[in-house]
Coordinates of C-alpha atoms and ligand atoms in Angstrom, one line a residue:
M1 CA 7.7 45.4 -37.8
K2 CA 9.1 46.0 -41.2
N3 CA 7.3 44.1 -44.0
L4 CA 9.8 41.6 -45.3
A5 CA 8.2 40.9 -48.7
P6 CA 5.9 43.7 -49.9
A7 CA 3.6 42.8 -52.8
I8 CA 4.7 43.6 -56.3
F9 CA 2.4 44.3 -59.2
P10 CA 3.7 43.0 -62.5
P11 CA 2.8 44.5 -65.9
K12 CA 0.6 42.6 -68.2
G13 CA 2.1 39.3 -69.6
I14 CA 4.2 38.7 -66.5
G15 CA 3.1 36.5 -63.6
D16 CA 0.1 35.1 -65.3
A17 CA 1.3 31.6 -66.4
K18 CA -1.5 29.8 -64.6
P19 CA -1.3 26.0 -64.9
S20 CA -4.2 24.0 -66.0
N21 CA -4.0 20.9 -63.8
K22 CA -7.0 21.0 -61.5
A23 CA -5.3 19.4 -58.6
V24 CA -2.7 22.2 -58.6
L25 CA -5.2 24.9 -58.9
D26 CA -7.3 23.5 -56.0
W27 CA -4.2 23.4 -53.8
V28 CA -3.1 26.9 -54.7
H29 CA -6.6 28.1 -54.0
E30 CA -6.5 26.4 -50.6
I31 CA -3.2 28.0 -49.6
A32 CA -4.2 31.4 -50.9
T33 CA -7.4 31.3 -48.9
L34 CA -5.3 30.6 -45.8
A35 CA -2.4 32.9 -46.4
Q36 CA -4.4 35.7 -47.9
P37 CA -1.8 37.2 -50.2
E38 CA -2.3 40.6 -51.9
N39 CA -2.0 38.8 -55.3
I40 CA -0.9 35.6 -56.9
F41 CA 2.0 35.6 -59.3
W42 CA 2.1 32.5 -61.6
C43 CA 5.8 32.0 -62.5
D44 CA 6.9 30.8 -65.9
G45 CA 10.7 31.1 -65.5
S46 CA 11.0 33.3 -68.6
E47 CA 13.8 35.8 -69.2
R48 CA 11.3 38.7 -69.1
E49 CA 9.9 37.5 -65.8
N50 CA 13.3 37.1 -64.4
E51 CA 14.4 40.6 -65.4
F52 CA 11.2 42.0 -63.8
L53 CA 11.8 40.1 -60.5
I54 CA 15.5 41.2 -60.4
A55 CA 14.5 44.8 -60.9
E56 CA 11.9 44.6 -58.1
S57 CA 14.4 42.8 -55.8
L58 CA 16.9 45.5 -56.3
K59 CA 14.3 48.1 -55.4
Q60 CA 13.3 46.3 -52.3
N61 CA 16.9 45.5 -51.3
V62 CA 16.4 41.8 -51.6
L63 CA 19.3 41.9 -54.0
I64 CA 22.3 44.3 -54.1
E65 CA 23.7 45.5 -57.3
L66 CA 27.3 44.5 -58.2
N67 CA 29.8 45.9 -60.6
E68 CA 28.5 44.7 -64.0
K69 CA 32.1 44.6 -65.5
K70 CA 33.5 42.5 -62.7
V71 CA 30.6 40.1 -62.2
P72 CA 28.1 40.4 -65.0
R73 CA 24.4 39.8 -64.3
S74 CA 25.2 38.8 -60.7
Y75 CA 23.8 39.9 -57.4
L76 CA 24.4 39.8 -53.7
H77 CA 21.8 38.7 -51.2
R78 CA 22.0 39.0 -47.4
S79 CA 20.0 36.7 -45.3
S80 CA 19.0 37.6 -41.8
P81 CA 22.0 37.0 -39.5
N82 CA 19.8 34.6 -37.5
D83 CA 19.2 32.6 -40.6
V84 CA 22.4 31.4 -42.3
A85 CA 22.3 27.6 -42.4
R86 CA 20.1 24.6 -42.3
V87 CA 18.4 24.1 -38.9
E88 CA 18.3 20.4 -38.2
Q89 CA 16.6 20.8 -34.8
F90 CA 13.6 22.5 -36.5
T91 CA 13.4 20.0 -39.4
F92 CA 10.7 17.4 -39.0
V93 CA 9.6 14.2 -40.7
C94 CA 5.9 13.9 -40.1
T95 CA 5.0 10.3 -40.9
P96 CA 1.9 8.7 -39.4
T97 CA 4.0 6.9 -36.8
K98 CA 7.2 7.9 -35.1
Q99 CA 8.7 4.6 -36.0
E100 CA 8.5 5.4 -39.7
A101 CA 10.6 8.5 -39.2
G102 CA 13.0 6.4 -37.2
P103 CA 15.6 7.2 -34.5
T104 CA 17.6 9.8 -36.5
N105 CA 14.7 12.2 -37.5
N106 CA 12.7 14.7 -35.4
W107 CA 9.2 13.3 -35.7
A108 CA 6.0 15.2 -35.2
D109 CA 2.4 14.0 -35.6
P110 CA 1.1 15.0 -39.1
A111 CA -2.3 16.2 -38.0
E112 CA -1.0 18.3 -35.1
T113 CA 1.8 19.7 -37.3
Y114 CA -0.6 20.6 -40.2
A115 CA -2.8 22.4 -37.6
K116 CA 0.1 24.3 -36.1
L117 CA 1.4 25.3 -39.5
R118 CA -2.0 26.4 -40.7
E119 CA -2.1 28.8 -37.8
L120 CA 1.3 30.1 -38.6
L121 CA 0.3 30.5 -42.3
R122 CA -3.1 32.1 -41.6
G123 CA -2.9 35.6 -43.1
A124 CA 0.9 35.2 -43.4
M125 CA 1.0 36.7 -46.9
R126 CA -1.2 39.7 -46.3
G127 CA 0.3 42.6 -48.2
R128 CA 2.6 40.2 -50.0
T129 CA 2.7 38.5 -53.4
M130 CA 2.3 34.8 -53.4
F131 CA 4.5 33.2 -56.1
V132 CA 3.6 29.8 -57.6
I133 CA 6.6 28.1 -59.1
P134 CA 6.3 25.0 -61.2
Y135 CA 9.6 23.1 -61.5
M136 CA 11.0 19.8 -62.6
M137 CA 13.8 17.8 -61.0
G138 CA 15.8 15.6 -63.4
P139 CA 16.3 15.6 -67.2
A140 CA 13.2 16.1 -69.4
D141 CA 13.1 12.6 -70.6
S142 CA 14.1 10.6 -67.5
P143 CA 11.8 8.1 -65.8
L144 CA 13.2 9.3 -62.5
T145 CA 12.2 12.9 -63.1
K146 CA 9.7 14.5 -60.6
V147 CA 7.5 17.6 -60.8
G148 CA 7.1 20.0 -57.8
F149 CA 5.4 23.2 -57.1
E150 CA 6.6 25.7 -54.6
I151 CA 4.4 28.4 -53.3
T152 CA 6.5 31.2 -51.7
D153 CA 6.4 34.8 -50.7
S154 CA 10.1 35.2 -51.3
K155 CA 11.5 36.7 -54.6
Y156 CA 14.9 35.3 -53.6
V157 CA 13.4 31.8 -53.7
V158 CA 11.9 32.4 -57.1
L159 CA 15.2 33.7 -58.6
S160 CA 17.1 30.9 -57.0
L161 CA 14.8 28.1 -58.1
R162 CA 15.0 29.4 -61.6
I163 CA 18.8 28.6 -61.4
M164 CA 18.6 25.4 -59.3
T165 CA 15.7 23.6 -61.2
R166 CA 14.1 23.3 -64.6
M167 CA 11.4 25.8 -64.0
G168 CA 8.2 26.8 -65.8
E169 CA 6.6 25.4 -69.0
I170 CA 8.8 22.3 -69.1
A171 CA 7.5 21.2 -65.7
L172 CA 3.9 21.9 -66.6
K173 CA 4.3 19.9 -69.7
R174 CA 5.7 17.0 -67.8
L175 CA 2.9 17.1 -65.2
G176 CA 0.1 17.2 -67.8
N177 CA -3.6 17.5 -66.8
D178 CA -4.1 14.3 -64.9
P179 CA -5.3 15.4 -61.5
S180 CA -4.0 12.2 -60.0
A181 CA -0.5 12.6 -61.3
E182 CA 2.4 12.5 -58.8
W183 CA 3.7 15.9 -57.9
N184 CA 5.2 17.5 -54.8
R185 CA 3.4 20.3 -52.9
G186 CA 5.8 22.8 -51.3
V187 CA 4.7 25.8 -49.3
H188 CA 7.1 28.4 -48.0
S189 CA 6.5 31.6 -46.1
L190 CA 9.2 33.9 -44.6
L191 CA 6.7 34.9 -41.9
D192 CA 8.9 37.3 -39.9
V193 CA 12.1 35.2 -40.2
N194 CA 12.0 34.5 -36.5
P195 CA 14.0 31.4 -35.3
E196 CA 11.1 30.8 -32.8
R197 CA 8.7 30.3 -35.7
R198 CA 11.0 28.4 -38.0
F199 CA 9.9 24.9 -39.0
I200 CA 10.9 22.8 -42.0
C201 CA 8.2 20.0 -42.1
H202 CA 7.9 17.0 -44.4
F203 CA 4.8 14.9 -44.9
P204 CA 6.2 12.1 -47.0
Q205 CA 2.9 10.1 -47.4
D206 CA 1.3 13.3 -48.8
N207 CA 4.4 14.3 -50.9
T208 CA 4.1 17.7 -49.1
I209 CA 6.6 20.1 -47.6
I210 CA 5.9 23.2 -45.5
S211 CA 8.7 25.5 -44.5
V212 CA 8.1 28.7 -42.5
G213 CA 10.2 31.4 -40.8
S214 CA 13.4 31.0 -42.9
G215 CA 14.9 32.6 -46.0
Y216 CA 18.1 30.5 -46.2
G217 CA 18.9 28.0 -49.0
G218 CA 18.4 24.5 -47.8
N219 CA 15.5 25.5 -45.6
V220 CA 13.5 27.2 -48.4
L221 CA 14.7 26.0 -51.9
L222 CA 12.3 23.1 -51.3
S223 CA 13.5 21.3 -54.5
K224 CA 16.8 20.5 -53.0
K225 CA 17.2 18.8 -49.6
C226 CA 13.4 18.7 -48.9
L227 CA 12.2 17.2 -52.2
A228 CA 15.2 15.7 -53.8
L229 CA 16.5 14.0 -50.6
R230 CA 14.0 13.7 -47.8
I231 CA 10.8 13.1 -49.8
G232 CA 13.0 11.7 -52.6
S233 CA 14.5 9.0 -50.4
Y234 CA 11.1 8.1 -49.1
L235 CA 9.7 7.7 -52.6
A236 CA 12.9 5.9 -53.7
R237 CA 12.4 3.2 -51.2
K238 CA 8.8 2.7 -52.2
Q239 CA 9.7 2.8 -55.9
N240 CA 12.9 0.8 -55.8
W241 CA 15.4 3.5 -56.7
M242 CA 17.9 5.6 -54.7
A243 CA 18.0 9.3 -53.7
E244 CA 21.5 10.1 -52.4
H245 CA 23.5 13.1 -51.1
M246 CA 26.1 12.4 -53.8
L247 CA 28.1 14.3 -56.5
I248 CA 28.4 12.5 -59.8
L249 CA 31.5 12.9 -62.0
G250 CA 32.9 11.5 -65.2
V251 CA 36.6 10.6 -65.5
E252 CA 38.1 9.9 -68.9
S253 CA 41.6 8.4 -69.4
P254 CA 43.9 9.7 -72.1
E255 CA 43.0 6.6 -74.1
G256 CA 39.3 7.6 -74.0
R257 CA 38.0 5.1 -71.4
K258 CA 35.4 6.7 -69.3
H259 CA 33.9 5.9 -65.9
Y260 CA 31.4 7.6 -63.7
V261 CA 31.6 7.7 -60.0
A262 CA 29.2 9.0 -57.3
A263 CA 30.5 10.3 -54.0
A264 CA 28.7 11.0 -50.7
F265 CA 30.5 13.4 -48.4
P266 CA 28.6 15.3 -45.7
S267 CA 27.7 19.0 -46.1
A268 CA 30.7 21.2 -46.7
C269 CA 33.1 18.2 -47.0
G270 CA 34.2 18.6 -50.6
K271 CA 31.5 17.4 -53.1
T272 CA 31.4 20.5 -55.3
N273 CA 35.2 20.6 -55.3
F274 CA 35.6 16.9 -56.2
A275 CA 32.9 17.2 -58.9
M276 CA 34.8 20.0 -60.6
L277 CA 38.3 18.6 -60.1
I278 CA 41.0 19.6 -62.6
P279 CA 43.8 16.9 -62.8
P280 CA 47.3 18.1 -62.0
E281 CA 50.0 18.5 -64.6
H282 CA 51.2 14.9 -64.0
F283 CA 47.8 13.5 -65.2
K284 CA 48.0 15.3 -68.5
G285 CA 45.3 13.9 -70.8
W286 CA 42.9 12.9 -68.0
K287 CA 39.6 14.7 -67.9
V288 CA 37.1 15.1 -65.2
T289 CA 33.5 16.2 -66.0
T290 CA 30.6 17.1 -63.8
I291 CA 27.2 15.5 -63.8
G292 CA 26.1 16.9 -60.4
D293 CA 27.6 18.3 -57.3
D294 CA 25.2 17.4 -54.5
I295 CA 22.4 15.0 -55.3
A296 CA 22.2 11.7 -57.3
W297 CA 19.1 9.9 -58.2
M298 CA 20.0 6.3 -59.2
Q299 CA 18.1 3.4 -60.7
I300 CA 18.9 -0.1 -61.7
R301 CA 19.3 -0.9 -65.5
N302 CA 20.6 -4.2 -66.7
G303 CA 22.0 -5.0 -63.3
R304 CA 23.9 -1.7 -63.0
L305 CA 23.3 1.6 -61.2
Y306 CA 22.6 4.6 -63.4
A307 CA 22.6 8.1 -62.0
V308 CA 21.0 11.4 -63.0
N309 CA 21.5 14.8 -61.3
P310 CA 18.0 16.1 -60.5
E311 CA 19.2 19.6 -60.2
N312 CA 20.0 22.3 -62.8
G313 CA 22.4 24.5 -60.8
Y314 CA 24.8 24.5 -57.9
F315 CA 24.2 26.0 -54.4
G316 CA 27.9 25.9 -53.3
V317 CA 30.0 26.9 -50.4
V318 CA 31.9 30.2 -51.3
P319 CA 34.7 30.4 -48.7
G320 CA 37.8 28.6 -49.8
T321 CA 36.8 28.8 -53.4
S322 CA 39.7 30.3 -55.5
Y323 CA 41.4 29.8 -58.9
K324 CA 43.9 27.7 -57.0
S325 CA 41.5 25.4 -55.2
N326 CA 38.6 25.2 -57.8
P327 CA 39.1 27.1 -61.1
N328 CA 36.0 25.5 -62.6
A329 CA 33.9 26.9 -59.8
M330 CA 35.5 30.3 -60.1
R331 CA 34.7 30.4 -63.8
S332 CA 31.1 29.2 -63.1
I333 CA 30.5 31.9 -60.6
A334 CA 32.1 34.7 -62.6
H335 CA 28.7 35.7 -64.1
D336 CA 24.9 35.1 -63.8
T337 CA 25.3 34.1 -60.2
I338 CA 23.4 35.0 -57.0
Y339 CA 25.8 35.3 -54.0
T340 CA 24.5 34.9 -50.5
N341 CA 26.3 36.3 -47.4
V342 CA 29.6 37.2 -48.9
A343 CA 31.3 40.6 -48.5
L344 CA 30.9 43.6 -50.9
T345 CA 33.9 45.6 -51.9
D346 CA 33.9 49.3 -52.5
D347 CA 34.1 48.8 -56.2
G348 CA 31.0 46.6 -56.3
D349 CA 33.0 43.3 -56.4
L350 CA 32.8 40.4 -53.9
W351 CA 35.2 39.2 -51.2
W352 CA 35.4 36.1 -49.1
E353 CA 38.0 34.3 -47.0
G354 CA 40.2 32.2 -49.3
K355 CA 39.6 34.1 -52.5
D356 CA 42.6 34.8 -54.7
G357 CA 44.6 37.9 -54.1
E358 CA 44.9 40.4 -51.3
P359 CA 41.9 41.2 -49.2
P360 CA 40.5 44.7 -49.9
A361 CA 41.4 47.5 -47.5
H362 CA 37.7 48.0 -46.9
A363 CA 34.5 46.1 -47.5
I364 CA 31.0 45.6 -46.2
D365 CA 30.8 42.3 -44.5
W366 CA 28.0 39.7 -44.8
R367 CA 26.0 41.4 -42.1
G368 CA 26.2 44.8 -43.8
N369 CA 28.9 46.3 -41.5
D370 CA 32.2 47.9 -42.3
W371 CA 35.0 45.5 -42.5
T372 CA 38.8 45.8 -42.9
P373 CA 41.5 43.1 -42.8
Q374 CA 42.0 44.0 -39.2
S375 CA 38.4 43.1 -38.3
V376 CA 37.9 40.1 -35.9
E377 CA 34.7 39.1 -37.7
K378 CA 34.8 37.2 -40.9
A379 CA 34.0 39.1 -44.1
A380 CA 31.9 36.3 -45.5
H381 CA 29.8 33.9 -43.4
P382 CA 31.5 30.5 -43.3
N383 CA 28.4 29.1 -44.9
S384 CA 28.0 31.8 -47.5
R385 CA 26.9 30.3 -50.9
F386 CA 26.8 30.8 -54.6
T387 CA 23.8 29.9 -56.7
T388 CA 24.9 29.4 -60.3
P389 CA 23.4 27.5 -63.3
M390 CA 25.2 24.3 -64.2
C391 CA 25.5 25.4 -67.8
N392 CA 28.1 27.9 -66.4
N393 CA 30.5 25.0 -65.5
P394 CA 33.2 24.7 -68.1
A395 CA 33.6 21.0 -67.1
L396 CA 29.9 20.1 -67.5
D397 CA 29.5 16.5 -68.7
P398 CA 27.9 16.2 -72.2
D399 CA 25.6 13.5 -70.9
V400 CA 24.1 15.6 -68.1
E401 CA 20.7 15.7 -69.8
K402 CA 20.7 12.0 -70.6
G403 CA 17.4 10.6 -69.3
E404 CA 18.7 7.1 -68.6
G405 CA 21.5 8.5 -66.6
V406 CA 25.2 7.5 -66.5
P407 CA 26.5 4.1 -65.4
I408 CA 28.2 4.2 -62.0
S409 CA 31.5 2.3 -61.7
A410 CA 32.3 3.3 -58.1
I411 CA 30.6 4.8 -55.1
I412 CA 32.8 6.8 -52.7
F413 CA 32.0 7.7 -49.1
G414 CA 34.0 10.2 -47.2
G415 CA 34.1 12.6 -44.3
R416 CA 36.2 15.1 -42.5
R417 CA 38.3 13.1 -40.1
S418 CA 41.5 14.5 -38.5
D419 CA 42.6 11.0 -37.5
T420 CA 41.8 7.3 -37.7
V421 CA 40.5 7.1 -41.3
P422 CA 43.1 6.5 -44.1
L423 CA 43.2 8.5 -47.3
V424 CA 41.4 5.8 -49.2
Y425 CA 40.4 2.2 -49.0
Q426 CA 38.0 -0.2 -50.7
A427 CA 35.2 -2.3 -49.3
F428 CA 35.4 -6.1 -49.8
D429 CA 32.0 -6.2 -51.4
W430 CA 28.7 -4.3 -51.7
N431 CA 27.4 -5.2 -48.2
H432 CA 30.7 -4.3 -46.7
G433 CA 30.4 -1.0 -48.6
V434 CA 27.0 -0.5 -47.1
Y435 CA 28.7 -1.0 -43.7
L436 CA 31.3 1.7 -44.5
G437 CA 28.5 4.1 -45.5
A438 CA 26.4 3.3 -42.5
T439 CA 29.3 3.9 -40.0
M440 CA 30.9 6.9 -41.6
A441 CA 31.5 10.0 -39.5
S442 CA 32.5 13.5 -40.0
E443 CA 33.4 16.7 -38.1
T444 CA 30.4 19.0 -38.3
T445 CA 30.6 22.1 -40.5
A446 CA 28.9 25.5 -40.8
A447 CA 26.4 24.1 -43.3
A448 CA 24.1 23.4 -40.4
A449 CA 23.4 25.6 -37.3
G450 CA 25.3 24.3 -34.2
A451 CA 28.7 23.4 -33.0
V452 CA 31.5 23.0 -35.7
G453 CA 34.2 20.4 -35.6
R454 CA 32.4 17.7 -33.5
V455 CA 32.7 14.2 -34.9
R456 CA 29.3 12.7 -35.5
R457 CA 28.1 9.6 -37.4
D458 CA 26.5 10.7 -40.6
P459 CA 25.5 7.5 -42.5
M460 CA 25.9 7.9 -46.3
A461 CA 26.1 11.7 -45.6
M462 CA 22.3 11.3 -45.2
L463 CA 21.8 11.8 -41.5
P464 CA 20.0 15.2 -42.0
F465 CA 18.3 14.1 -45.2
C466 CA 17.0 10.6 -44.9
G467 CA 13.2 11.0 -44.9
Y468 CA 12.4 7.7 -43.2
N469 CA 13.7 5.1 -40.7
I470 CA 17.5 4.8 -41.0
G471 CA 17.3 1.1 -40.4
D472 CA 14.9 0.7 -43.3
Y473 CA 17.3 2.9 -45.3
F474 CA 20.2 0.6 -44.6
Q475 CA 18.0 -2.4 -45.6
H476 CA 17.1 -0.6 -48.8
W477 CA 20.8 -0.3 -49.7
L478 CA 21.3 -4.0 -49.0
D479 CA 18.2 -4.8 -51.1
I480 CA 19.4 -2.7 -54.0
G481 CA 22.7 -4.6 -53.9
K482 CA 20.9 -7.9 -54.3
Q483 CA 19.5 -6.7 -57.6
L484 CA 22.8 -5.6 -59.1
T485 CA 24.7 -8.1 -61.2
N486 CA 27.4 -5.5 -61.9
P487 CA 27.5 -3.4 -58.8
P488 CA 29.7 -0.3 -58.4
L489 CA 32.8 -0.9 -56.2
I490 CA 32.6 1.0 -52.9
F491 CA 35.4 3.1 -51.4
N492 CA 36.0 5.4 -48.5
V493 CA 38.1 8.5 -48.7
N494 CA 39.4 11.1 -46.2
W495 CA 41.0 14.2 -47.6
F496 CA 41.2 15.7 -44.1
R497 CA 43.6 13.6 -42.0
K498 CA 46.0 15.8 -40.0
S499 CA 49.5 15.5 -38.7
S500 CA 50.4 15.8 -35.1
E501 CA 51.0 19.5 -35.9
E502 CA 47.3 19.8 -36.9
K503 CA 48.2 20.3 -40.6
F504 CA 46.4 18.5 -43.4
L505 CA 48.6 15.6 -44.5
W506 CA 47.0 15.5 -48.0
H507 CA 47.1 18.3 -50.6
G508 CA 43.5 17.7 -51.6
F509 CA 41.6 19.4 -54.4
G510 CA 43.2 18.7 -57.8
E511 CA 45.6 16.2 -56.2
N512 CA 42.6 14.1 -55.3
M513 CA 43.0 12.9 -58.9
R514 CA 45.7 10.5 -57.6
V515 CA 43.1 8.8 -55.4
L516 CA 40.5 8.8 -58.1
K517 CA 43.0 7.2 -60.5
W518 CA 43.6 4.3 -58.0
I519 CA 39.8 3.9 -57.7
I520 CA 39.5 3.7 -61.5
D521 CA 42.4 1.2 -61.6
R522 CA 40.6 -1.0 -59.1
C523 CA 37.4 -0.8 -61.2
E524 CA 39.4 -1.9 -64.2
G525 CA 41.1 -4.7 -62.2
T526 CA 44.6 -3.3 -62.6
G527 CA 45.3 -1.4 -59.3
G528 CA 47.3 -3.1 -56.5
A529 CA 46.0 -3.3 -52.9
L530 CA 46.8 -4.8 -49.6
N531 CA 44.3 -6.8 -47.6
S532 CA 43.6 -5.1 -44.2
P533 CA 40.9 -5.6 -41.5
I534 CA 39.0 -2.5 -42.8
G535 CA 39.2 -3.3 -46.5
W536 CA 41.6 -3.1 -49.4
L537 CA 44.2 -0.4 -48.8
P538 CA 46.6 0.9 -51.4
G539 CA 50.2 0.3 -50.7
P540 CA 52.4 3.4 -51.0
H541 CA 53.4 2.3 -54.5
D542 CA 49.9 1.6 -55.7
L543 CA 49.1 5.3 -55.6
D544 CA 50.7 7.5 -58.2
L545 CA 52.4 10.2 -56.2
A546 CA 54.9 11.3 -58.8
E547 CA 55.7 15.0 -58.9
L548 CA 53.8 15.5 -55.6
D549 CA 55.6 17.4 -52.8
I550 CA 55.0 14.8 -50.1
D551 CA 57.4 12.7 -47.9
H552 CA 57.1 9.0 -47.2
I553 CA 56.4 9.8 -43.5
A554 CA 53.2 11.7 -44.5
V555 CA 52.3 8.9 -46.9
D556 CA 52.6 6.3 -44.2
Q557 CA 50.5 8.4 -41.8
L558 CA 47.9 8.9 -44.5
L559 CA 47.6 5.2 -45.4
G560 CA 48.3 3.8 -41.9
L561 CA 45.9 2.1 -39.4
D562 CA 46.5 2.9 -35.8
H563 CA 45.3 0.0 -33.7
E564 CA 44.3 2.2 -30.7
E565 CA 42.4 4.7 -32.9
W566 CA 40.5 1.8 -34.6
E567 CA 39.7 0.2 -31.3
K568 CA 37.9 3.5 -30.4
E569 CA 36.4 3.7 -33.8
I570 CA 34.9 0.2 -33.7
A571 CA 33.5 1.0 -30.2
A572 CA 31.9 4.1 -31.7
H573 CA 30.3 2.1 -34.5
K574 CA 28.8 -0.2 -31.8
E575 CA 27.7 2.8 -29.8
F576 CA 26.1 4.3 -32.9
F577 CA 24.3 1.1 -33.9
D578 CA 23.1 0.7 -30.3
S579 CA 21.8 4.2 -30.2
L580 CA 19.5 3.4 -33.1
G581 CA 17.5 1.1 -30.9
G582 CA 17.5 -2.2 -32.8
V583 CA 16.7 -1.1 -36.3
V584 CA 20.1 -1.9 -37.8
P585 CA 20.0 -5.0 -40.2
E586 CA 21.6 -8.2 -38.9
E587 CA 24.0 -8.1 -41.9
L588 CA 25.6 -4.9 -40.7
L589 CA 25.9 -6.0 -37.1
K590 CA 27.7 -9.1 -38.4
R591 CA 30.0 -6.9 -40.4
R592 CA 30.9 -5.0 -37.3
E593 CA 31.8 -8.3 -35.5
Q594 CA 34.0 -9.2 -38.4
L595 CA 35.8 -5.9 -38.3
A596 CA 36.4 -6.2 -34.6
A597 CA 37.7 -9.7 -35.1
G598 CA 40.1 -8.3 -37.7
F599 CA 41.7 -6.2 -34.9
D600 CA 41.6 -9.1 -32.4
L601 CA 39.0 -7.2 -30.4
Ligands
GTP1 P1 27.6 21.1 -49.5 O1 27.2 22.1 -50.6 O2 27.3 21.7 -48.1 O3 26.9 19.8 -49.6 O4 29.2 21.0 -49.5 P2 30.2 20.2 -50.4 O5 30.3 18.8 -49.9 O6 29.9 20.4 -51.8 O7 31.6 20.8 -50.1 P3 32.5 21.8 -50.9 O8 33.1 21.2 -52.1 O9 31.8 23.1 -51.2 O10 33.7 22.1 -49.9 C1 33.5 22.6 -48.6 C2 34.8 23.2 -48.0 O11 35.8 22.1 -48.0 C3 35.4 24.3 -48.8 O12 35.8 25.3 -48.0 C4 36.5 23.7 -49.6 O13 37.5 24.6 -49.8 C5 37.0 22.6 -48.6 N1 37.5 21.4 -49.4 C6 37.0 20.8 -50.5 N2 37.8 19.8 -51.0 C7 38.9 19.8 -50.2 C8 40.0 19.0 -50.1 O14 40.3 18.1 -51.0 N3 40.9 19.3 -49.2 C9 40.7 20.3 -48.2 N4 41.7 20.4 -47.3 N5 39.6 21.0 -48.2 C10 38.7 20.8 -49.2
SPV2 C1 24.1 21.1 -47.6 O1 24.1 21.6 -46.5 O2 24.4 19.8 -47.8 C2 23.9 21.9 -48.8 C3 23.4 23.3 -48.6 O3 24.0 21.4 -49.9 S1 21.7 23.4 -48.3 O4 21.0 23.4 -49.6 O5 21.5 24.6 -47.5 O6 21.3 22.2 -47.6
MN3 MN1 24.9 19.2 -49.8

């Protein structure tokens, strides 16, 4: 079998940034003894190191060169066709008891799992280089910030983490030399990229992650879903903060009043797009800025929730990204970006479904095969991704590095629902908002392996990311609410409702500003709304739809409640809660009864 990650031998001064914390050194020694790499490369995240690793990656075909004029300092990576998305069925939470992992996680016994993984890792890095990556999640001066180390045998992981996290010296400084300091241990090995030996395992009580057999984003960039969400949520409950699958955006009125909102949509349901929204012409003078596009860490300060983005870059969905749908993303990925699983054109540029302009007459598809517009196969994989530093984003919020975070005025939940769920509505209060989050559902997407388009409950968009018992997670939300004297208002949105002809009823993208504006109006106490059984709904005149090409029938369909659909929906809430086997807090069960009563059910 072809060696997937042959060793590299750096010149002097590269790959020798050995940290001094003894706990880290002992752990690296332990893993090296087990995996037996050819050599150890201590990463510092420097420009020189990066250039060296890019050159080596080009030589070994881990990266493919692009046209320097079209996409400066950017590269294409192709993952194995068997390895293109998160694998929820092979993702485990290994708490001492099954009950701690709860009904929504795959649980495995920690001792047995460590033993199994040790066998898989034994000698796994023979002939390969073992990279040790120190990284920091969160702004340099935030109390929420965490340090992690990732050991990996993948250069793609090193190059990506340099974009996605604050890597190198800054992390070592934050950690210091105290051997008992809190830090995350992450071990990754490609092994032979075989789906039968692919496991993403979390040991929350040890602050440890071990991932083997994959080379794809969310499975191997251990900073992201593994640390910032699964381990993060576990730590957050213990330490009384929140780790959420949320974008964070700033929205400023022409008068200069600014609010921040956080929004939880499931994977591939619009977070990056919403976080980079450009208001339409009609909203001249309004400005939307990005704090983060995927993950929010929030803490309580003076009775309010404050959020930071733990990440330093965006790992975003490529297909559908265009100057029409998301100009800020297009500008962000125009340079210094790693692309994964998109198509390569004959002139060294990139192509994907939904990009501006005409498709090329010929390209090489994401698998490396010839492609023409007549091909049945897609040019880019539906879950193809860009990895780009957040500093590339023209709409980056000036307070993104602020350690205390930004105050959150509203929390928005949302999913992909063809029917039932209106464009937007507001929860009656915090606990009702927790109910909205706990019962939200979405049609599945290509971000995870498996069927696409199937409606599934995805509480707070955290179903694949909550690192402990979902019942305790709901309770944590309720407990946080009790400590807030000035809680964010909570909303639910659905950009994806369809007409009977299966067409989206709502324009989406920049036009979502109209919904955001109503949300801000509600926060400021000025927006109108109608009381309904599901929450506060905007009347057709409460939303500013001026200069939008939409008829009143579509508006009625977007904002309407269909009694039969809601009867089914409420039954599905009950079925979901029942399926969790008695862990759902009483308060949420009560809210369901109230909702049913509102529909005379
Ligand atoms: P993850 O990175 O997987 O967490 O995804 P995400 O939530 O950031 O989703 P993203 O913004 O990347 O959007 C995913 C897909 O939904 C893309 O193909 C977008 O073009 C599409 N999309 C985003 N916003 C809208 C919208 O408002 N309306 C419609 N119809 N599609 C949208
Ligand atoms: C998601 O699936 O929600 C992502 C992409 O943000 S990944 O990092 O692969 O999880
Ligand atoms: Mn995500």
